[in-house]
Coordinates of C-alpha atoms and ligand atoms in Angstrom, one line a residue:
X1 CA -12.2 15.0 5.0
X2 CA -9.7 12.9 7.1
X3 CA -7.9 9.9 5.5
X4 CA -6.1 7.3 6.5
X5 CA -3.8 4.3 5.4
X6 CA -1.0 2.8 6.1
X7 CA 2.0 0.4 4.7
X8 CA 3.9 -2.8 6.3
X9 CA 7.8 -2.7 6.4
X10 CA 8.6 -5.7 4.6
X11 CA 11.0 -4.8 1.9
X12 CA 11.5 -2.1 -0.4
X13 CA 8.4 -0.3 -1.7
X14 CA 7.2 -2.0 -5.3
X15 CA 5.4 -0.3 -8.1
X16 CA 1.9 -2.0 -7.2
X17 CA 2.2 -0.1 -3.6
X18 CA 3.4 3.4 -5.3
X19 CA 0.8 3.1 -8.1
X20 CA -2.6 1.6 -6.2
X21 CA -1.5 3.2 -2.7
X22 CA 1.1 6.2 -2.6
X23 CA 0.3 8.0 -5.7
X24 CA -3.4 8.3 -4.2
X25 CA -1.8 9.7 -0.5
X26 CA 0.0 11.9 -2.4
X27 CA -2.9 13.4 -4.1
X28 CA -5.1 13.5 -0.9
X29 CA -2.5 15.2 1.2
X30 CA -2.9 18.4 -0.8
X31 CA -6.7 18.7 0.6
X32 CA -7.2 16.2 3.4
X33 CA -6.2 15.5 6.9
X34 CA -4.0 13.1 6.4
X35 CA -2.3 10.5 8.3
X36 CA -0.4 7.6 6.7
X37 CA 2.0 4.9 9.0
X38 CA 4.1 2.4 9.0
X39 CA 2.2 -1.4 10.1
X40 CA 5.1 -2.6 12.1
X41 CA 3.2 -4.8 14.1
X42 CA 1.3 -6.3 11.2
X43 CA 4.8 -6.6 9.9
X44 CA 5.7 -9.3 13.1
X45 CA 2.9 -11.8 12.0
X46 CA 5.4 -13.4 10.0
X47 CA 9.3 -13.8 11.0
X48 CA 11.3 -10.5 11.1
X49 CA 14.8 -10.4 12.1
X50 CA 14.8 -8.4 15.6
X51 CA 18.6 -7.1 14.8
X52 CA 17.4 -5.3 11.1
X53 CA 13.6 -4.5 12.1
X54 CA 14.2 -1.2 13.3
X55 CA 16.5 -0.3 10.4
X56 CA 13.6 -1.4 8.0
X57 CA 10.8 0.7 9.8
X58 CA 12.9 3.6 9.7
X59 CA 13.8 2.6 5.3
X60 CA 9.4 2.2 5.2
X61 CA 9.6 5.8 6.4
X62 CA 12.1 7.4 4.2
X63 CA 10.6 5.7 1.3
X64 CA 7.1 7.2 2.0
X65 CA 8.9 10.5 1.9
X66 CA 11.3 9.9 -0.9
X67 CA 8.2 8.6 -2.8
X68 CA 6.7 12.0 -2.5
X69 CA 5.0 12.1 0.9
X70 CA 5.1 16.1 2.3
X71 CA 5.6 16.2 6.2
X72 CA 4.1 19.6 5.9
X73 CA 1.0 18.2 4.9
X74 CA 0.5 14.7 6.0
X75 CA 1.2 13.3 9.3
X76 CA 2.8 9.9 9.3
X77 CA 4.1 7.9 12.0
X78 CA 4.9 4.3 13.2
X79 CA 2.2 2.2 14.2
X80 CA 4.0 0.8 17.4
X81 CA 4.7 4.3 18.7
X82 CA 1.0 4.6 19.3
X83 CA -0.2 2.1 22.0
X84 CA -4.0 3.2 21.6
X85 CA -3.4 1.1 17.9
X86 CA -3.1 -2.3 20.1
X87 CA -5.3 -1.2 23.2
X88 CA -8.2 -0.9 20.4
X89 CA -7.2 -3.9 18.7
X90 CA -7.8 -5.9 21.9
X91 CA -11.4 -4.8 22.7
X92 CA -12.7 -5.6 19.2
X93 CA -11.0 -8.6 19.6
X94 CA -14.2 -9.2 21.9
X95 CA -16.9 -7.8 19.5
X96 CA -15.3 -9.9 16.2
X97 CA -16.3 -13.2 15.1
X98 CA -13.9 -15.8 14.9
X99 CA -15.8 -17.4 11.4
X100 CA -15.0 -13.6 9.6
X101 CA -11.4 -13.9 10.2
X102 CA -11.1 -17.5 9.2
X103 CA -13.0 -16.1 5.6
X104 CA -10.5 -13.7 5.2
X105 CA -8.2 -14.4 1.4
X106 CA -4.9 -13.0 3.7
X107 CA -5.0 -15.5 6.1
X108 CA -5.5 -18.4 3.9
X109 CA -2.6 -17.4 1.8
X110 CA -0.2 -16.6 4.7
X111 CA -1.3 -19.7 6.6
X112 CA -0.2 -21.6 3.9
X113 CA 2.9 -20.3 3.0
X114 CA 4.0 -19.9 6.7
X115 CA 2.3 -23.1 7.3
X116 CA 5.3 -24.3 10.1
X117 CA 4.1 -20.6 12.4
X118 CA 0.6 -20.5 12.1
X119 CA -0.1 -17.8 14.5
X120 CA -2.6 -16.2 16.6
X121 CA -1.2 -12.7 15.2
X122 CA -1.9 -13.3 11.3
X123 CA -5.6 -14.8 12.4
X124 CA -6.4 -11.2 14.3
X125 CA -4.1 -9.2 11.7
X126 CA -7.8 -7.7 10.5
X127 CA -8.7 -6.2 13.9
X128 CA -5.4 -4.3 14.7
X129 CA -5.7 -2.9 10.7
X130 CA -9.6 -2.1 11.9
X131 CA -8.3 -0.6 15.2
X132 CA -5.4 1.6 13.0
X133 CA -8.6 2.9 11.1
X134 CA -11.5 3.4 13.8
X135 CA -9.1 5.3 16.4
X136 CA -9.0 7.9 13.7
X137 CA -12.3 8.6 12.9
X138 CA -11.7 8.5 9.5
X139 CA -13.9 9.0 6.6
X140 CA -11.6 7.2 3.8
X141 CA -9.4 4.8 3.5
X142 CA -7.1 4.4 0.1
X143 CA -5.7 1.2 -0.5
X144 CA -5.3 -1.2 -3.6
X145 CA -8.0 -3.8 -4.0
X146 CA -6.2 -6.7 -2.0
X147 CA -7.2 -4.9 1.0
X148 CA -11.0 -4.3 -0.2
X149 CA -11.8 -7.4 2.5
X150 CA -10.1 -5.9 5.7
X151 CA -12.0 -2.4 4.9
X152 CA -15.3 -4.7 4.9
X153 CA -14.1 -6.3 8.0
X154 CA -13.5 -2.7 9.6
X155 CA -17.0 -1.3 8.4
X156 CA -18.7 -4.3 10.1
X157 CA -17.0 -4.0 13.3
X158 CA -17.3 -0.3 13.5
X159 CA -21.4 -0.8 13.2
X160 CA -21.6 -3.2 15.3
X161 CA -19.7 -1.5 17.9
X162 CA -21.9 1.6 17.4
X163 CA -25.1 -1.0 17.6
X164 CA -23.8 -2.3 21.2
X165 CA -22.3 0.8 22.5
X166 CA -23.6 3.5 21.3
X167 CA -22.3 5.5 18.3
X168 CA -18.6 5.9 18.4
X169 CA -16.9 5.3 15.5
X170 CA -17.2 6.5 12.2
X171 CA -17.8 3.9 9.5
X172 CA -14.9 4.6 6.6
X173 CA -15.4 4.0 3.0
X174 CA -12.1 2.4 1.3
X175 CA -10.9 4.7 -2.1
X176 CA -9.5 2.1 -4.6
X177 CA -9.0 3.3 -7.9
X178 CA -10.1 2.7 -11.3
X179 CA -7.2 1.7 -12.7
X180 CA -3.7 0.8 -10.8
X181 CA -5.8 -1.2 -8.0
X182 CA -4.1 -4.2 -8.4
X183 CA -1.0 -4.0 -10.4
X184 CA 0.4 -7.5 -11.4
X185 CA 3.4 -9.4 -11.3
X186 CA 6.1 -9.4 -14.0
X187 CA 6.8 -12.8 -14.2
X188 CA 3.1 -14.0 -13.5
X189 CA 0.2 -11.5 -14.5
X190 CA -2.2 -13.3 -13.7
X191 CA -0.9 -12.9 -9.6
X192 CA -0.6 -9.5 -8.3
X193 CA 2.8 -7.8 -7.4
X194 CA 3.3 -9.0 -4.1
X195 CA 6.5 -8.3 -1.8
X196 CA 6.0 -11.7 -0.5
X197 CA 8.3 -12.9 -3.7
X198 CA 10.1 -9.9 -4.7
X199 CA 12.2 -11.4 -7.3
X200 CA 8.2 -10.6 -9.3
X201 CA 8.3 -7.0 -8.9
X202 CA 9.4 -4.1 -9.9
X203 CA 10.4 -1.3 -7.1
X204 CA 10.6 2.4 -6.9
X205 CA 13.7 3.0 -5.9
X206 CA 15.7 0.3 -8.6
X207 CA 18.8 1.4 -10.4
X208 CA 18.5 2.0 -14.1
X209 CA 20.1 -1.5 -15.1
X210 CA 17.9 -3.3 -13.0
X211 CA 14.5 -2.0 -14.2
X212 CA 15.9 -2.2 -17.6
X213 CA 16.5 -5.9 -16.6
X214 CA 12.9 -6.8 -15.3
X215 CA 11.2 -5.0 -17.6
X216 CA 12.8 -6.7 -20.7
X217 CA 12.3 -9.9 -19.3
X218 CA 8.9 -9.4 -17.6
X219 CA 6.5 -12.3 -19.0
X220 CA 4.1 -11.3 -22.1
X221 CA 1.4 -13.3 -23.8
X222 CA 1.1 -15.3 -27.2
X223 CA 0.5 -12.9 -30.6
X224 CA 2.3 -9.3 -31.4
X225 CA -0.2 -6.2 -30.7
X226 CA 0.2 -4.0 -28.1
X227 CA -3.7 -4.6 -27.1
X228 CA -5.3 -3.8 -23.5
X229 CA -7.0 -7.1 -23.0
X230 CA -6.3 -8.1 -19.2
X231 CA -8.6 -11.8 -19.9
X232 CA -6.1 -12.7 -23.1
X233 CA -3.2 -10.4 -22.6
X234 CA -2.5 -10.2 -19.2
X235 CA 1.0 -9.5 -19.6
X236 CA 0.7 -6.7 -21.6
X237 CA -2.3 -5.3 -19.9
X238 CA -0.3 -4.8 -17.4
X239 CA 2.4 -3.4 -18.6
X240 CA 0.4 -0.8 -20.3
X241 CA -1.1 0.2 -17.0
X242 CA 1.5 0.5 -15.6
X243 CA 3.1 2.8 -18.3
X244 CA -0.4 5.3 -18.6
X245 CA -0.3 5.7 -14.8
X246 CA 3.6 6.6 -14.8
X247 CA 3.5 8.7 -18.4
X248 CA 0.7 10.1 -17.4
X249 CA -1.5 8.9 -21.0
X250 CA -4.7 6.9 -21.2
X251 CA -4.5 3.3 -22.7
X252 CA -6.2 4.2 -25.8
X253 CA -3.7 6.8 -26.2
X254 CA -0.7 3.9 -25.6
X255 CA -2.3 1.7 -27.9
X256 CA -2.7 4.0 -31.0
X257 CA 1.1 5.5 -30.2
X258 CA 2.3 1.6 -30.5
X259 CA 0.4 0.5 -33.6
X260 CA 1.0 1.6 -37.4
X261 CA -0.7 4.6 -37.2
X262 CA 0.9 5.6 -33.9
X263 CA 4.2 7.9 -35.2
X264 CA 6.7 8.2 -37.8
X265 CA 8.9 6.6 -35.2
X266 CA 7.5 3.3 -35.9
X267 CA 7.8 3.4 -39.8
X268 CA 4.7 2.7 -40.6
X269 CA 4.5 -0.6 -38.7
X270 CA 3.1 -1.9 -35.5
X271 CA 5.5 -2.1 -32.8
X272 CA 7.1 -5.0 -31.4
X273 CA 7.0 -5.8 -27.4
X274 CA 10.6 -5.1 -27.5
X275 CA 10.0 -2.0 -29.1
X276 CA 7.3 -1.2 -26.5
X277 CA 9.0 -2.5 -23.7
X278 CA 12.4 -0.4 -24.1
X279 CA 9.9 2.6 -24.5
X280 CA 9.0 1.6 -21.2
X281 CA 12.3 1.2 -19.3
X282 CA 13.2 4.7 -20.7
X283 CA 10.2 6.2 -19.4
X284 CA 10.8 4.4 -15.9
X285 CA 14.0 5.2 -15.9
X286 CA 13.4 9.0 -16.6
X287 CA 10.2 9.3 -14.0
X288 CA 11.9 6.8 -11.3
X289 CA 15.0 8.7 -10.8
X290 CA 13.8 11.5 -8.3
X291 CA 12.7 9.3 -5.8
X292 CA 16.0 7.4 -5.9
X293 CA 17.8 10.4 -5.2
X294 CA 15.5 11.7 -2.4
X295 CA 15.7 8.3 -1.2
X296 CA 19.9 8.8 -1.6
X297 CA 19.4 11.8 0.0
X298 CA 17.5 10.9 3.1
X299 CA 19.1 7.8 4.2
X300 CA 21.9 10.8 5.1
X301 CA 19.3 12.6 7.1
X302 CA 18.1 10.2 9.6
X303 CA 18.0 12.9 12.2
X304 CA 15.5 14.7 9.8
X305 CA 13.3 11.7 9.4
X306 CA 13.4 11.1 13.1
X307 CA 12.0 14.3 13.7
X308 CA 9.2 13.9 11.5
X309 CA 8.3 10.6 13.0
X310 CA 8.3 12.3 16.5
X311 CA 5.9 15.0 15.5
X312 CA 3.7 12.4 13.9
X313 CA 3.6 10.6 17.0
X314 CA 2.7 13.3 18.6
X315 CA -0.2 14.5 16.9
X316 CA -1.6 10.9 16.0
X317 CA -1.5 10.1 19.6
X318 CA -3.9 13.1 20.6
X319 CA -6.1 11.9 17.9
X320 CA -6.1 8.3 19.0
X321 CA -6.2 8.7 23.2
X322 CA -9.1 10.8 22.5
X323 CA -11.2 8.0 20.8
X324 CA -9.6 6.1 23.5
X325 CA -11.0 7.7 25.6
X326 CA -15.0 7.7 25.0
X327 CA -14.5 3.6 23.9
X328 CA -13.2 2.8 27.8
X329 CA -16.1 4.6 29.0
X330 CA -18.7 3.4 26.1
X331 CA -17.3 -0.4 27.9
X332 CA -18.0 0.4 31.3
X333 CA -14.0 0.8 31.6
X334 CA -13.7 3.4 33.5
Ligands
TYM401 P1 0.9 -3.5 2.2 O1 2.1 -3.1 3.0 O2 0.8 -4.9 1.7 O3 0.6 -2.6 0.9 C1 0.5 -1.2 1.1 C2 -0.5 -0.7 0.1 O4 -0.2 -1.0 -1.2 C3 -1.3 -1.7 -1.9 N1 -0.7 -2.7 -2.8 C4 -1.1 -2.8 -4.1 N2 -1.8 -2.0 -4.9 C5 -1.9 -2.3 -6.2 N3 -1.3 -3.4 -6.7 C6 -0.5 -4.2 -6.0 N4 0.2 -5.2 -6.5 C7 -0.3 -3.9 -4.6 N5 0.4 -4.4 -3.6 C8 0.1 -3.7 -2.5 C9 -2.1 -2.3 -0.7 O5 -3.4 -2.6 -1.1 C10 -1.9 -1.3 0.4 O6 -2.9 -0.3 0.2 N6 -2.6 -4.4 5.7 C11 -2.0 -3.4 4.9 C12 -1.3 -2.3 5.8 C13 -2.2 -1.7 6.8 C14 -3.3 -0.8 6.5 C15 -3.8 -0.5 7.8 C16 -3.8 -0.2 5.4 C17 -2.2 -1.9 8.1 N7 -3.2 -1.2 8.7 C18 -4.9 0.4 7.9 C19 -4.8 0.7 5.5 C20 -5.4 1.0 6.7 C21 -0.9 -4.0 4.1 O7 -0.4 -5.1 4.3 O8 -0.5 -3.2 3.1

């Protein structure tokens, strides 16, 4: 099975990326064909500084590895490295239509909040992700549920092309899981974690007194129990998710160890969303602090990461010229 996905360089890694996105590429690496990248061109559809860009791609990178990512088992590699990504992007350009981008939930939220740079580039962001996918031939795609819309966009496009050409691409399924797809913000639940206002989220690599910080003052809901109800408790809900996913314990399990009949810890009493929420910091704290040091431990080794980028390019870029390759012809290109 080959699998694909990739990640934009625009700030630190959060807990909604590790928990609906990584901690499924770190799972497929151990049977797939993997190849995971970081979307710096995606990342330009909104302003970047050109003098810290590169320094960023190359912190996406390290992250992906400090956040478990095994260069012996996964290729990964920057987007921009492999031209085929914006070659591709430009011929479905010609097959897409213009009313399915305009539909797209992305683009109306970015072209309001950018609303002074409205540009061509966050309009046609879709095809380049669909051209990332299709010159791989993949056969899944894992990604949290905000991206559910650009797989759609990708399936479409690879059928039609198929229809019009002749069968070239394969059509990918995304993989979204049950629980962790959209992990939500901790001062607004009811909006998922976005990096777009990182001051809302949690990331993977934050020192001890931070997450103790965020957590404790992350936004809860009206009443006392320590009840999985995403419609009335959103706050909770997703605090709870995002504890069973890191401790590695179902919800039911969470809520019977934080009511009365939970442990001796609790004397007898339900506990309090303090009580539950220092649980919670400790826990973070405990299972968070391996990917800070590999991350501490990287940023030393650029050389290292550099050579892993280089043999990803390497090996995406057979991959991708060779898809390349029939789609000029399947055009009449060449
Ligand atoms: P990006 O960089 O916004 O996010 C990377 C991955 O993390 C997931 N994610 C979340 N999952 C659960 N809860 C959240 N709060 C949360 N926030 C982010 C995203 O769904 C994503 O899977 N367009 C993509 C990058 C991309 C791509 C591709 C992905 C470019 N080309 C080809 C797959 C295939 C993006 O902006 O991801």
């Amino acid at each position: 099975m080959r699998i694909l996905s990739g990640i934009q360089p625009t700030g630190s890694m959060h807990i909604g990326s590790y928990l609906g996105a990584v901690s499924q590429w770190k799972k497929l690496q151990e049977t797939g064909e993997c190849f995971f990248f970081v979307a710096d061109l995606h990342a330009l559809t909104v302003p970047q500084d050109p003098k810290s860009f590169s320094a960023q791609v190359m912190q996406t990178a390290i992250e992906l590895i400090a956040a478990g990512l095994n260069p012996e088992k996964c290729v990964i590699f920057i987007q921009s490295e492999v031209k085929e990504h914006t070659e591709l992007c430009w011929l479905l350009n010609t097959i897409t239509p213009l009313g399915e981008l305009e539909r797209m939930t992305q683009y109306k939220d970015k072209s309001g909040q950018f609303k002074d740079s409205i540009n061509a580039g966050l309009l046609n962001y879709p095809i380049l992700q669909a051209a990332d996918i299709l010159l791989y031939q993949v056969d899944s795609v894992p990604v949290g549920e905000d991206q559910k819309q650009h797989l759609e966009l990708t399936k479409n496009l690879a059928r039609k092309f198929n229809q019009k050409y002749g069968k070239t691409f394969n059509v990918p399924e995304p993989l979204m899981l049950e629980t962790g797809a959209k992990i939500m913000s901790l001062q607004n639940p009811k909006k998922k974690m976005s990096k777009s206002q990182p001051e809302t989220c949690l990331f993977l690599f934050d020192e001890p007194d931070v997450i103790k910080k965020k957590i404790m003052s992350a936004v809860t809901d009206t009443g006392k129990a320590i009840k999985y109800d995403p419609e009335k408790k959103p706050g909770i809900a997703n605090l709870l998710t995002i504890y069973s996913l890191i401790g590695q314990k179902s919800i039911k399990e969470l809520e019977k160890k934080f009511s009365a009949r939970g442990g001796s810890a609790l004397d007898g009493k339900d506990a309090s969303y303090a009580q539950f929420k220092m649980a919670l910091v400790k826990l973070l704290v405990e299972k968070l602090e391996p990917f800070r040091l590999k991350k501490k431990e990287l940023l030393a080794r650029e050389v290292y990461v550099k050579e892993i980028l280089e043999r990803g390019r390497k090996r995406a870029q057979i991959i991708a010229a060779g898809t390349m390759q029939d789609v000029r012809k399947k055009m009449g290109l060449n």
